[in-house]
mmCIF file of C-alpha atoms in Angstrom:
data_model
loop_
_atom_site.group_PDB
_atom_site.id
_atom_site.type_symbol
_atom_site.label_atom_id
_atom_site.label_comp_id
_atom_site.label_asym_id
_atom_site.label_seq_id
_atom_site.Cartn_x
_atom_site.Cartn_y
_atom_site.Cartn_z
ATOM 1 C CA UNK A 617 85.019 72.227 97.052
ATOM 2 C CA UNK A 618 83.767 70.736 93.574
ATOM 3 C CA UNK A 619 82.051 72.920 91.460
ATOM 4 C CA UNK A 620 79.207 71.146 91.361
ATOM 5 C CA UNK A 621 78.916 71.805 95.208
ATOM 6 C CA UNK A 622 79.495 75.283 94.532
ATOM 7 C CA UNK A 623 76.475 74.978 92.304
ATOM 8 C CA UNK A 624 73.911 73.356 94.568
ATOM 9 C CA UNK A 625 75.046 75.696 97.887
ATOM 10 C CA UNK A 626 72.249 78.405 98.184
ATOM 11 C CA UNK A 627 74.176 81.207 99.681
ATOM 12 C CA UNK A 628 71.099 83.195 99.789
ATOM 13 C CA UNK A 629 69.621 80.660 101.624
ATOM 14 C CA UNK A 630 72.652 80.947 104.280
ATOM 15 C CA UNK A 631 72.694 84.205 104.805
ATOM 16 C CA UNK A 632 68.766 84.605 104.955
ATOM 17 C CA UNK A 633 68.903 87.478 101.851
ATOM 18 C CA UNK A 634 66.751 87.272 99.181
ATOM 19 C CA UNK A 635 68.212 86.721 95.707
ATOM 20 C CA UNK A 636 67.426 90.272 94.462
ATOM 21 C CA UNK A 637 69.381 91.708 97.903
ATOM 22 C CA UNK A 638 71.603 94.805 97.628
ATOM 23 C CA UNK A 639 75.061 94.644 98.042
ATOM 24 C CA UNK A 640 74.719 97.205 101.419
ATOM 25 C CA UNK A 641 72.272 94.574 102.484
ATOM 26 C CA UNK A 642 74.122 91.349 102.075
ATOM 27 C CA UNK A 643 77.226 93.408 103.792
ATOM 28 C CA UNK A 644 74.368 94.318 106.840
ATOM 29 C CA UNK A 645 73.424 90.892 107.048
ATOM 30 C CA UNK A 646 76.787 89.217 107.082
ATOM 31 C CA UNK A 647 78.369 91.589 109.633
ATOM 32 C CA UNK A 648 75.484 90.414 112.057
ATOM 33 C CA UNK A 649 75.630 86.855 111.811
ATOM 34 C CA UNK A 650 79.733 86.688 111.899
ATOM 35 C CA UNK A 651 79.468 88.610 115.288
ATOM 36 C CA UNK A 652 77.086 86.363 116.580
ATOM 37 C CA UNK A 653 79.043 82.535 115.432
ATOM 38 C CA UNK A 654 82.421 84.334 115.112
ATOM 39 C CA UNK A 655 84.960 80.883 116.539
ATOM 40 C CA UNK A 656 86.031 84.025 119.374
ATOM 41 C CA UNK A 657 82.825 84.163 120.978
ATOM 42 C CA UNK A 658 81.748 80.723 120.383
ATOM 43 C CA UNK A 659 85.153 78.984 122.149
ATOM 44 C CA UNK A 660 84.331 75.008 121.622
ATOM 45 C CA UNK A 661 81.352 75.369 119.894
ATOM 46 C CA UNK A 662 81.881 72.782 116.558
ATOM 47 C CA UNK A 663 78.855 73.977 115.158
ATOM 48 C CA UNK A 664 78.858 77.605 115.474
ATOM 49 C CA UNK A 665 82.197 77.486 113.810
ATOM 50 C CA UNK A 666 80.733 75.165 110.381
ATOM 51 C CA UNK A 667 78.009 78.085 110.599
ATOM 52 C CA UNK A 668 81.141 80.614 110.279
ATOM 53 C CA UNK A 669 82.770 78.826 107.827
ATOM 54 C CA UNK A 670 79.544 78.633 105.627
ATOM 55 C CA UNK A 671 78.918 82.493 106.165
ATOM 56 C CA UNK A 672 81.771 83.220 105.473
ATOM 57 C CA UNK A 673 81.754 81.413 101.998
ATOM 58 C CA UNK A 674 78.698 82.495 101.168
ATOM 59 C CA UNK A 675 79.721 86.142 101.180
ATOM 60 C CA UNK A 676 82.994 85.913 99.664
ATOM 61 C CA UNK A 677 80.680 84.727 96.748
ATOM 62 C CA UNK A 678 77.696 87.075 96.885
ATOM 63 C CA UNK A 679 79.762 90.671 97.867
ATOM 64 C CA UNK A 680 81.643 90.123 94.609
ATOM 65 C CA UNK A 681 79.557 91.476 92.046
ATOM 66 C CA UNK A 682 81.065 89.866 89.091
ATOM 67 C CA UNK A 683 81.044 86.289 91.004
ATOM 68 C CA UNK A 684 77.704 86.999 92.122
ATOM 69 C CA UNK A 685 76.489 86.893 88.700
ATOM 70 C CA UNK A 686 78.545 83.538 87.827
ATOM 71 C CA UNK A 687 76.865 82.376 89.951
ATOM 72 C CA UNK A 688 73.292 83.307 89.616
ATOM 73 C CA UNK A 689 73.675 82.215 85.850
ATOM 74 C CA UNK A 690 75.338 78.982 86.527
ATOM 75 C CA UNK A 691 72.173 78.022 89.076
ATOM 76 C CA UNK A 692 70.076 79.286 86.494
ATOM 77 C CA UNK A 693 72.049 77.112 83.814
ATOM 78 C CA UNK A 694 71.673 73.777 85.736
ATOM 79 C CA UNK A 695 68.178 74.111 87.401
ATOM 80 C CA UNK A 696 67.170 71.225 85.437
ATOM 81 C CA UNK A 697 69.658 68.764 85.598
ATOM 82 C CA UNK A 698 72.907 70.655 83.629
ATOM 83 C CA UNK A 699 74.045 71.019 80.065
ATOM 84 C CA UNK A 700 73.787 68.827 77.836
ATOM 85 C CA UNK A 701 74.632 68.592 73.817
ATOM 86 C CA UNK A 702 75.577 66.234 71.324
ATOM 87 C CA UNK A 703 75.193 64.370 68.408
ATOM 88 C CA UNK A 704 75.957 60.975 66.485
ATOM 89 C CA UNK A 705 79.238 60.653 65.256
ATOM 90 C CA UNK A 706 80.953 63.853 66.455
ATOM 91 C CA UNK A 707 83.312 62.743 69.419
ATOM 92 C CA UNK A 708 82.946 63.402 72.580
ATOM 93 C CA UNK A 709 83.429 66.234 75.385
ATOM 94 C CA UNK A 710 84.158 66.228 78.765
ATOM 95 C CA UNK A 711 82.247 69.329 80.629
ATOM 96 C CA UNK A 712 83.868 70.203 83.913
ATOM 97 C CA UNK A 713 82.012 71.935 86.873
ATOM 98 C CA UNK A 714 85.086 73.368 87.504
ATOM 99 C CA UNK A 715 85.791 75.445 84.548
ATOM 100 C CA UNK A 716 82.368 77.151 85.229
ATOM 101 C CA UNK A 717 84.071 78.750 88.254
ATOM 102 C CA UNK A 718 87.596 78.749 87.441
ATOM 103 C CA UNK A 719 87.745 82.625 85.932
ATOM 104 C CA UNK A 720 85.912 84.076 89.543
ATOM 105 C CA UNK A 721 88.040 81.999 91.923
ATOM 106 C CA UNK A 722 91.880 83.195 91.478
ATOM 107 C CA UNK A 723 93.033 81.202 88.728
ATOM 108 C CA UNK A 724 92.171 83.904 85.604
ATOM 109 C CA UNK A 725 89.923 83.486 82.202
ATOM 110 C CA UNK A 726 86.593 84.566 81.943
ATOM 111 C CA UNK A 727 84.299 82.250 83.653
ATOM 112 C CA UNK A 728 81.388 81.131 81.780
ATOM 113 C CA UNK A 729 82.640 82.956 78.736
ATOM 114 C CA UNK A 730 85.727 80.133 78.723
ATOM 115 C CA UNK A 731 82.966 77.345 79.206
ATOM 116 C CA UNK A 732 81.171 77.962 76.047
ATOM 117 C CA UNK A 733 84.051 79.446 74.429
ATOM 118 C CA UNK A 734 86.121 76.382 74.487
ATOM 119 C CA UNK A 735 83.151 73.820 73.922
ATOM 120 C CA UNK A 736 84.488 72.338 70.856
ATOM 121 C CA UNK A 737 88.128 71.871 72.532
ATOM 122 C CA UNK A 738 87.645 68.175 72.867
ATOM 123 C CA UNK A 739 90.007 66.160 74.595
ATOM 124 C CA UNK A 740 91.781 68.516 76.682
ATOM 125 C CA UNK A 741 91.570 68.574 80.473
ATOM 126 C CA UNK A 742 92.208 71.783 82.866
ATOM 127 C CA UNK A 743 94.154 71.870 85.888
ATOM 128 C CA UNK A 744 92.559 72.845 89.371
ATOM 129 C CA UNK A 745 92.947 76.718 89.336
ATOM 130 C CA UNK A 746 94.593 78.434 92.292
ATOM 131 C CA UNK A 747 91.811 80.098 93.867
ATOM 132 C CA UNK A 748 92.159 83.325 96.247
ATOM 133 C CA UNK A 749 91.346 83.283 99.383
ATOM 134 C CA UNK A 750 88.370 84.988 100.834
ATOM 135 C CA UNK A 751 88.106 88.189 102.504
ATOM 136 C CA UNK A 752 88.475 88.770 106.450
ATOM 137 C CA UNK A 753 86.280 91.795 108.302
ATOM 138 C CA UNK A 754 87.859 92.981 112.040
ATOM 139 C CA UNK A 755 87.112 95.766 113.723
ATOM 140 C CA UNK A 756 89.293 97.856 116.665
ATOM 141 C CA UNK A 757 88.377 100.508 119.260
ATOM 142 C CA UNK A 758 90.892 103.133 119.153
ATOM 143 C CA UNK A 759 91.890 106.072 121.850
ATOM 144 C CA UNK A 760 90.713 109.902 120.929
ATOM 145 C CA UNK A 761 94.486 110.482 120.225
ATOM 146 C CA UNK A 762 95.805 107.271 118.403
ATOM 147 C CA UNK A 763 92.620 108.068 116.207
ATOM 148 C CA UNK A 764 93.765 111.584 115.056
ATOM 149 C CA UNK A 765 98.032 110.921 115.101
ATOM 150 C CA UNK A 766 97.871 107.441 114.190
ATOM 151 C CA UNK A 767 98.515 103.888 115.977
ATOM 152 C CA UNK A 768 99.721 100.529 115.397
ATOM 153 C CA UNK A 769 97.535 97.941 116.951
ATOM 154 C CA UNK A 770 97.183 94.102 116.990
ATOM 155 C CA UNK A 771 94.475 92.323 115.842
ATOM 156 C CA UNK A 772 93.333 89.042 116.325
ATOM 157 C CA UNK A 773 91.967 87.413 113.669
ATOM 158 C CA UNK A 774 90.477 83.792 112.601
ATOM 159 C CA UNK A 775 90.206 82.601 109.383
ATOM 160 C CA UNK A 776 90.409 79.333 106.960
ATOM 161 C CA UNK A 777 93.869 78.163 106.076
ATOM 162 C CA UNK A 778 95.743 74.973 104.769
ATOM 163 C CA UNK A 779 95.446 72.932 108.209
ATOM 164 C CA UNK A 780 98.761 73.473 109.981
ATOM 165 C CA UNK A 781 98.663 69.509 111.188
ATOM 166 C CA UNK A 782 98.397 67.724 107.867
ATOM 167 C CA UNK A 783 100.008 70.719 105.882
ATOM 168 C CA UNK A 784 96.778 70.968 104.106
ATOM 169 C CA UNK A 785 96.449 67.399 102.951
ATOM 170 C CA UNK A 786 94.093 65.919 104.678
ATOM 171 C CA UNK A 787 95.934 62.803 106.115
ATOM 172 C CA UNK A 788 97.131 62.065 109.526
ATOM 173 C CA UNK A 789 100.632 62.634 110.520
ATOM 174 C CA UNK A 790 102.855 60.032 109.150
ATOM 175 C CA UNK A 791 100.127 58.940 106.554
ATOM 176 C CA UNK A 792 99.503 60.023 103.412
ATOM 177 C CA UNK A 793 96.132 60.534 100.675
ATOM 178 C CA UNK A 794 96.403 57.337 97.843
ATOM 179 C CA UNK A 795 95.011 58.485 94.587
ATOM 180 C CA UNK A 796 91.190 57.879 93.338
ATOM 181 C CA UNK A 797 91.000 54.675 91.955
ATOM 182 C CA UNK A 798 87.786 55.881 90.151
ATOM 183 C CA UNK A 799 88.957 58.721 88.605
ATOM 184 C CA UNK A 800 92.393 58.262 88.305
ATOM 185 C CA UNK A 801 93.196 61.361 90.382
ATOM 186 C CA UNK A 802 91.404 63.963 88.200
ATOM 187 C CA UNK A 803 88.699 64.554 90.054
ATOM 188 C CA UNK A 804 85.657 64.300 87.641
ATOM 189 C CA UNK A 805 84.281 61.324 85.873
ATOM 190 C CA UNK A 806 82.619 61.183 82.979
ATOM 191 C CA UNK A 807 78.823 59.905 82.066
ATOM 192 C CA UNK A 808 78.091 59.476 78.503
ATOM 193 C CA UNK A 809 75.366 61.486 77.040
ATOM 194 C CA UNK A 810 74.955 60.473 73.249
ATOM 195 C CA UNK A 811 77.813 61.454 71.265
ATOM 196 C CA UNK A 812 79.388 63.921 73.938
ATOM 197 C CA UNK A 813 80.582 62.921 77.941
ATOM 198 C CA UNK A 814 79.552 65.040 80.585
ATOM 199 C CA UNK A 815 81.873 65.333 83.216
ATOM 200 C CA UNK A 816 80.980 65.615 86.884
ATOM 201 C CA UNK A 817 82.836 65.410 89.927
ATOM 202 C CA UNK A 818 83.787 61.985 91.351
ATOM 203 C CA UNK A 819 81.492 60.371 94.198
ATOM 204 C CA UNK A 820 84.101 58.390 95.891
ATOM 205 C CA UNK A 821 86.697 61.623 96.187
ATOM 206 C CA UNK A 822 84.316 64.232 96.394
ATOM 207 C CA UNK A 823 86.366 66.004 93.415
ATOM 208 C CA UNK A 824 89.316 66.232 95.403
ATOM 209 C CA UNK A 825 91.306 63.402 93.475
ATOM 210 C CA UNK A 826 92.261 61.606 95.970
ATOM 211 C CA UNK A 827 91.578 59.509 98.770
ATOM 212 C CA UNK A 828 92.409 59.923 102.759
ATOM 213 C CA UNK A 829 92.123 57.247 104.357
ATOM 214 C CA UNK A 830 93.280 58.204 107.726
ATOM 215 C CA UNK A 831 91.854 61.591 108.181
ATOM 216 C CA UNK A 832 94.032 64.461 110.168
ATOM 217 C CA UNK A 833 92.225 64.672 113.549
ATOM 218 C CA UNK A 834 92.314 68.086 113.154
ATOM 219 C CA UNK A 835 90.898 69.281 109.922
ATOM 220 C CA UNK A 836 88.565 65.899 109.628
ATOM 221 C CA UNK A 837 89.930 65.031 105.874
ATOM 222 C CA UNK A 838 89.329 68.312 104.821
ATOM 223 C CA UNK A 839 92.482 69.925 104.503
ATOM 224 C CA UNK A 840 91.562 73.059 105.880
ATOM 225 C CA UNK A 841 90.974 74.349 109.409
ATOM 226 C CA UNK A 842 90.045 77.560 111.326
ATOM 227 C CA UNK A 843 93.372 79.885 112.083
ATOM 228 C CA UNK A 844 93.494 82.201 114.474
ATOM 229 C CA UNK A 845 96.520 85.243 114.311
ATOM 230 C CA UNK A 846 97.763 88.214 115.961
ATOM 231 C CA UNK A 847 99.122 90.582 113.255
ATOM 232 C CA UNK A 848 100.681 94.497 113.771
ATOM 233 C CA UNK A 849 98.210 96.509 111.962
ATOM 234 C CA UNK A 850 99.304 100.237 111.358
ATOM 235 C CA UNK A 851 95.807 102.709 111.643
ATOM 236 C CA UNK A 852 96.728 105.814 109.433
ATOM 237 C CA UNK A 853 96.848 109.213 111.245
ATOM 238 C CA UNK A 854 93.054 111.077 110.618
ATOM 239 C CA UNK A 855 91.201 107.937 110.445
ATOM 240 C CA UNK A 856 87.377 108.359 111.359
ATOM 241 C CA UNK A 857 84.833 106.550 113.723
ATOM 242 C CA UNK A 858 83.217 103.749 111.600
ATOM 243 C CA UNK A 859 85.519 104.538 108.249
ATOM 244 C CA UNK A 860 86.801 100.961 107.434
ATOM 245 C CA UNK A 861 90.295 99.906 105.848
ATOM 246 C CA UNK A 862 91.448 97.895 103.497
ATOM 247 C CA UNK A 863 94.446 96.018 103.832
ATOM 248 C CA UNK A 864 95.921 94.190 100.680
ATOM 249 C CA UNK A 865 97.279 90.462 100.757
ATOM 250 C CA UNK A 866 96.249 90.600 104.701
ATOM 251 C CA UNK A 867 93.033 87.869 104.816
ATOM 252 C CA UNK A 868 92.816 84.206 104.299
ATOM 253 C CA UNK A 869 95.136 82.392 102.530
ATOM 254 C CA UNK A 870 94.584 81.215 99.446
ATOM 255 C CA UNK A 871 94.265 77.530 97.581
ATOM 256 C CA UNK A 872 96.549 75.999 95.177
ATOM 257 C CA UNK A 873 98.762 78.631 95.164
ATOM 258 C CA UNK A 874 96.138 81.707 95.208
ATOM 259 C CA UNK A 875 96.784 85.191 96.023
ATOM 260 C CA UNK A 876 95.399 85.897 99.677
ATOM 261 C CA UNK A 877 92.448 88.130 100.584
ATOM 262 C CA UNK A 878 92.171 91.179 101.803
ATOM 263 C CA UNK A 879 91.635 92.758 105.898
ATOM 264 C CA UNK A 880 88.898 95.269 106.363
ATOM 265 C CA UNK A 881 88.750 96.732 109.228
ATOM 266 C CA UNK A 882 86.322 99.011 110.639
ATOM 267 C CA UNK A 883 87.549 101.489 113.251
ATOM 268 C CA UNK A 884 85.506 102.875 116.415
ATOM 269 C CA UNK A 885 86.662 105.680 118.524
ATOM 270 C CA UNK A 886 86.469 106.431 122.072
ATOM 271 C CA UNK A 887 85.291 109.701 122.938
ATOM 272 C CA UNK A 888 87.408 112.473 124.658
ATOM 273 C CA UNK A 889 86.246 114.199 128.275
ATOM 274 C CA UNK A 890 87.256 117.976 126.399
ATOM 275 C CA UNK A 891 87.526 117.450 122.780
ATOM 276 C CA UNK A 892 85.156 116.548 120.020
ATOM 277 C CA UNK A 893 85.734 116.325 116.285
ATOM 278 C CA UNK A 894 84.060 117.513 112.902
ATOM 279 C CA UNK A 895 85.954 116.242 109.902
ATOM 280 C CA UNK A 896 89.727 117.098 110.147
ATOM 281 C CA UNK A 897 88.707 120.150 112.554
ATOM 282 C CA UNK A 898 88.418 119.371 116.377
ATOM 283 C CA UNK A 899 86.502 121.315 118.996
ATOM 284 C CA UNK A 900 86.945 122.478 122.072
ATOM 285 C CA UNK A 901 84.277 124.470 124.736
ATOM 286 C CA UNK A 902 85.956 127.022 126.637
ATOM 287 C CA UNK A 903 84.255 128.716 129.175
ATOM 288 C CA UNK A 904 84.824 132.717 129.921
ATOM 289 C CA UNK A 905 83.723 135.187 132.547
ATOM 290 C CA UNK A 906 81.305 138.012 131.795
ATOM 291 C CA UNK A 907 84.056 140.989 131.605
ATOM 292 C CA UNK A 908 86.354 139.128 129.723
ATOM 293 C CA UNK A 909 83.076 138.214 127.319
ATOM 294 C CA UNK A 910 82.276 141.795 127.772
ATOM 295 C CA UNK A 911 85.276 143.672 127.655
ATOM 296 C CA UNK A 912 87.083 141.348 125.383
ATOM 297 C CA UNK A 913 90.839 139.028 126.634
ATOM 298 C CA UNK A 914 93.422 137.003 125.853
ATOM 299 C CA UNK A 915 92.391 133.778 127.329
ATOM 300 C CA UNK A 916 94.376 130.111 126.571
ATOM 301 C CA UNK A 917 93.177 127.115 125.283
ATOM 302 C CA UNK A 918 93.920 123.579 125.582
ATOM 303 C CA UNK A 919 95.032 121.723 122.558
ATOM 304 C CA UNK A 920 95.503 117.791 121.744
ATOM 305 C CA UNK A 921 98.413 117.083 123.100
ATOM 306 C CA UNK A 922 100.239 120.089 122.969
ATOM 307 C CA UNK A 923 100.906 123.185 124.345
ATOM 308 C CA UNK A 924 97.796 125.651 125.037
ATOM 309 C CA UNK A 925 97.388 128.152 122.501
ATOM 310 C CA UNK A 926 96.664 131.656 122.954
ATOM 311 C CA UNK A 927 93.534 133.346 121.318
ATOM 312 C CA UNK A 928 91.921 137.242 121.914
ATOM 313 C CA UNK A 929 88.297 137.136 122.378
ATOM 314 C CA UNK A 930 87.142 140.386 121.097
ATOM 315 C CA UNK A 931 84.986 142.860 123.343
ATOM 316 C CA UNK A 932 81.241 142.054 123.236
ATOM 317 C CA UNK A 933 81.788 138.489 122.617
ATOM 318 C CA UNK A 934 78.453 136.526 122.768
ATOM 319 C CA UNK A 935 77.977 133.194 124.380
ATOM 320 C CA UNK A 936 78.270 130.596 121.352
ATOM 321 C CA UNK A 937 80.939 132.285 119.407
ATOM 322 C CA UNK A 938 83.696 129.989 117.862
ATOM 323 C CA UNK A 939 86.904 131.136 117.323
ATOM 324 C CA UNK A 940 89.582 128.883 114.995
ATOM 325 C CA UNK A 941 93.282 128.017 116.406
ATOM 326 C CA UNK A 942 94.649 127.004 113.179
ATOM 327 C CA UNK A 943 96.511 123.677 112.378
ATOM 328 C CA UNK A 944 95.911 122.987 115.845
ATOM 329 C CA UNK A 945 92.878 120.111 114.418
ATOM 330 C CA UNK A 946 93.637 116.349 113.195
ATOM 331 C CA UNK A 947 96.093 114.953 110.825
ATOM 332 C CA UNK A 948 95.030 115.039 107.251
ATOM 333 C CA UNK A 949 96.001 112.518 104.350
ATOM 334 C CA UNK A 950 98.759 114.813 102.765
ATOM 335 C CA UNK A 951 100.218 114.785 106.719
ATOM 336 C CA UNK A 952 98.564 118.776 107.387
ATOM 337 C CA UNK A 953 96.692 119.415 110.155
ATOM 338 C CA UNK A 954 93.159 120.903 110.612
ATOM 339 C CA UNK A 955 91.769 123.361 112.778
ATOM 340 C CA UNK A 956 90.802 123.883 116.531
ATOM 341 C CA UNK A 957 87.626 125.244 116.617
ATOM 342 C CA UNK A 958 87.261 127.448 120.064
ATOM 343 C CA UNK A 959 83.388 127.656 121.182
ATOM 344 C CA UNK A 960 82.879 130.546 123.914
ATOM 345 C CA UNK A 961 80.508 129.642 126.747
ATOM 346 C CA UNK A 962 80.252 132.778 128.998
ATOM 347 C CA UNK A 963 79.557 131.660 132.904
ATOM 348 C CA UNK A 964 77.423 133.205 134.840
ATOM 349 C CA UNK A 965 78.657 132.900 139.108
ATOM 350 C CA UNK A 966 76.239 131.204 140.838
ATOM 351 C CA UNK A 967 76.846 133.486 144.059
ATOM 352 C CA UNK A 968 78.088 136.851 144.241
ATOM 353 C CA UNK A 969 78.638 138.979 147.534
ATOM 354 C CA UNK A 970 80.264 142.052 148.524
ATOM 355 C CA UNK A 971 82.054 144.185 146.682
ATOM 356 C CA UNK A 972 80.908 142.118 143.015
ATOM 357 C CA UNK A 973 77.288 142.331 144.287
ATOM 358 C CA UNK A 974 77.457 146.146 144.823
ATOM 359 C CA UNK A 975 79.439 146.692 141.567
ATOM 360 C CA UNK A 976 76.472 144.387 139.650
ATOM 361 C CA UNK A 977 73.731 146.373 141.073
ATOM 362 C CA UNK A 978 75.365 149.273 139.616
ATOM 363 C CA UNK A 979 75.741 148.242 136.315
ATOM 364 C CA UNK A 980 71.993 147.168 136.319
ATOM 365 C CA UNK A 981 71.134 151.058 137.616
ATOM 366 C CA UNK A 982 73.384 152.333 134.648
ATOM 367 C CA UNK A 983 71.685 149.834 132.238
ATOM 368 C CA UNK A 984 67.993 149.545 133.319
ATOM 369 C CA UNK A 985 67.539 151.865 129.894
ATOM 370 C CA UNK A 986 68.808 148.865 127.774
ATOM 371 C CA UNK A 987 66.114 146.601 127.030
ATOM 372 C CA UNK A 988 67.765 143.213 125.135
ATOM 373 C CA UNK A 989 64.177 141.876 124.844
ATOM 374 C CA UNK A 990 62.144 144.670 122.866
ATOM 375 C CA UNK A 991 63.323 143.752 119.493
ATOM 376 C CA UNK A 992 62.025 140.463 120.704
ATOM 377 C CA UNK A 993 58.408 141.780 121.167
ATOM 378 C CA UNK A 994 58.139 143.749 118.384
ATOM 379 C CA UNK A 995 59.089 141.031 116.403
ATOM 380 C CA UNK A 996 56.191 138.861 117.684
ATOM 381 C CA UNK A 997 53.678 142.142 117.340
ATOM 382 C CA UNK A 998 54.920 142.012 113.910
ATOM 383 C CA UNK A 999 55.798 145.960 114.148
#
């Protein structure tokens, strides 16, 4: 893509954010409209996946803050037709698009700082810049247990590459893309303005420097098509229901040489029939009897895929009490564990005859003194 292109696009427009839209906002927004033209659930659907490709350009612009602004100035800068200077008599200058954009897209400098900085370098013509290639968002649903010891997974994922048919040229097989007669293969073409030349991308190549003239069935004459993958990712041991990773070097590839993106993905977790989780601690509810509540035991408890622990539930224990079975919990970042947190839940039988009945009735005869509910009453008399 010329820079002028880059230019004209309103990404704010294809996303559907305002231009004063937060970051968390434009990261909302995105998330919802991949899911919805993502190439996956849109199978032969041409347009959806254009609409993919342009979201996805659009935010690899606009979730970088320092492109963002690049960008926001350089629409600014050439609301009204570009930039234009000059005088009688002073030579001439050849203003590229390109180097507008060639400091936020991979290939180093400083963006529009090297624009104006080098205005007076006449003569001299820049290289296309390797440019990096964009970001790619997954997600995965992971198990109770691969969440809290870890799991490699594969993910699927589609993104834009060099098209594998035409190796990225353009051309059908056995053909190849002739240089721009126009522009003699630079891309950009310039228009005199007074003293100085401004340069703008060429018509007839679209900036791309040369010509195809039998387009790759494939990509269309573009160069670059939609690629689908299956790579092993590895999920780190502790990992969290909606915490999201970052995975260096493992998104789209990039142009001219450009360092690829990077993978986030954001992890869901299924929940467990017995244990929940808070932090690096998980839980378990464990239900007792009323004279081992009363009297106090040793009862066991289940633990994540392990043997059951053993823990002594004092006498008097109330229902709700939560006892700790330590480094019995989830997998922590310097590889310790957390705890089990043990919740009491005293059961009360639903039926009781003979012998349990008569031995219940006498408790109640040696306890009808004990009222548990006076405190309550004073309290609400306010005595």
């Amino acid at each position: 893509m010329s820079g002028k292109d880059y230019v004209e696009k309103d990404y704010y427009k294809v996303l559907g954010v305002p231009k004063d839209a937060t970051a968390t906002e434009i990261k909302k927004t995105y998330r919802k409209l991949a899911r919805e033209f993502h190439p996956d659930a849109n199978k032969g659907d041409a347009k959806a996946e254009e609409r993919f490709k342009d979201i996805s350009e659009a935010y690899d612009v606009l979730s970088d803050e320092k492109r963002r602004k690049e960008y926001d100035e350089a629409r600014s800068l050439f609301a009204n037709g570009g930039f234009r200077t000059g005088g009688p008599g002073t030579g001439s200058y050849s203003f590229d698009f390109g180097d507008l954009f060639s400091g936020s897209q991979g290939g180093g400098g400083g963006g529009l700082g090297d624009v104006f900085g080098g205005l007076f370098n006449r003569g001299g013509t820049r290289q296309a810049q390797p440019r990096r290639g964009a970001d790619v968002e997954t997600e995965v649903t992971l198990s109770f247990e691969e969440a809290v010891d870890g799991a490699t997974v594969p993910l699927r994922m589609t993104s834009q590459a060099p098209c594998r048919v035409c190796n990225g040229t353009g051309a059908k097989s056995g053909t190849t893309p002739r240089v721009c007669p126009t522009c003699v293969g630079a891309g950009t073409v310039s228009r005199g303005q007074g003293a100085f030349a401004l340069s703008e991308p060429c018509k007839d190549c679209r900036g791309r420097g040369m010509i195809v003239d039998d387009p790759c069935p494939d990509c269309h004459g573009s160069g670059r098509a939609s690629s689908a993958r299956t790579m092993q990712v590895r999920i780190p041991a502790g990992v969290q229901a909606g915490q999201r990773i970052r995975l260096k070097g493992k998104g789209a590839q990039g142009e001219r040489g450009g360092q690829p993106g990077d993978l986030y993905v954001t992890v869901h977790v299924d929940p467990h029939p017995v244990f929940g989780r808070k932090g690096d601690n998980l839980t378990v509810t464990v239900p007792v009897t009323f004279p081992e509540a009363t009297l106090g035991a040793t009862i066991e408890v289940p633990t994540l895929n392990g043997p059951a622990v053993k823990l002594k539930l004092p006498p008097g224990s109330a229902n709700g009490l939560t006892m700790r079975a330590r480094g019995k919990g989830a997998t922590r970042k310097d590889g310790t564990r957390g705890d089990l947190l043990v919740t009491v839940e005293v059961v009360v039988p639903q039926h009781v005859t003979g012998d349990a009945l008569n031995a219940l009735e006498q408790y109640r005869e040696a306890t009808a003194s004990d009222d548990p509910r006076a405190a309550l009453f004073r309290a609400a008399k306010g005595a």
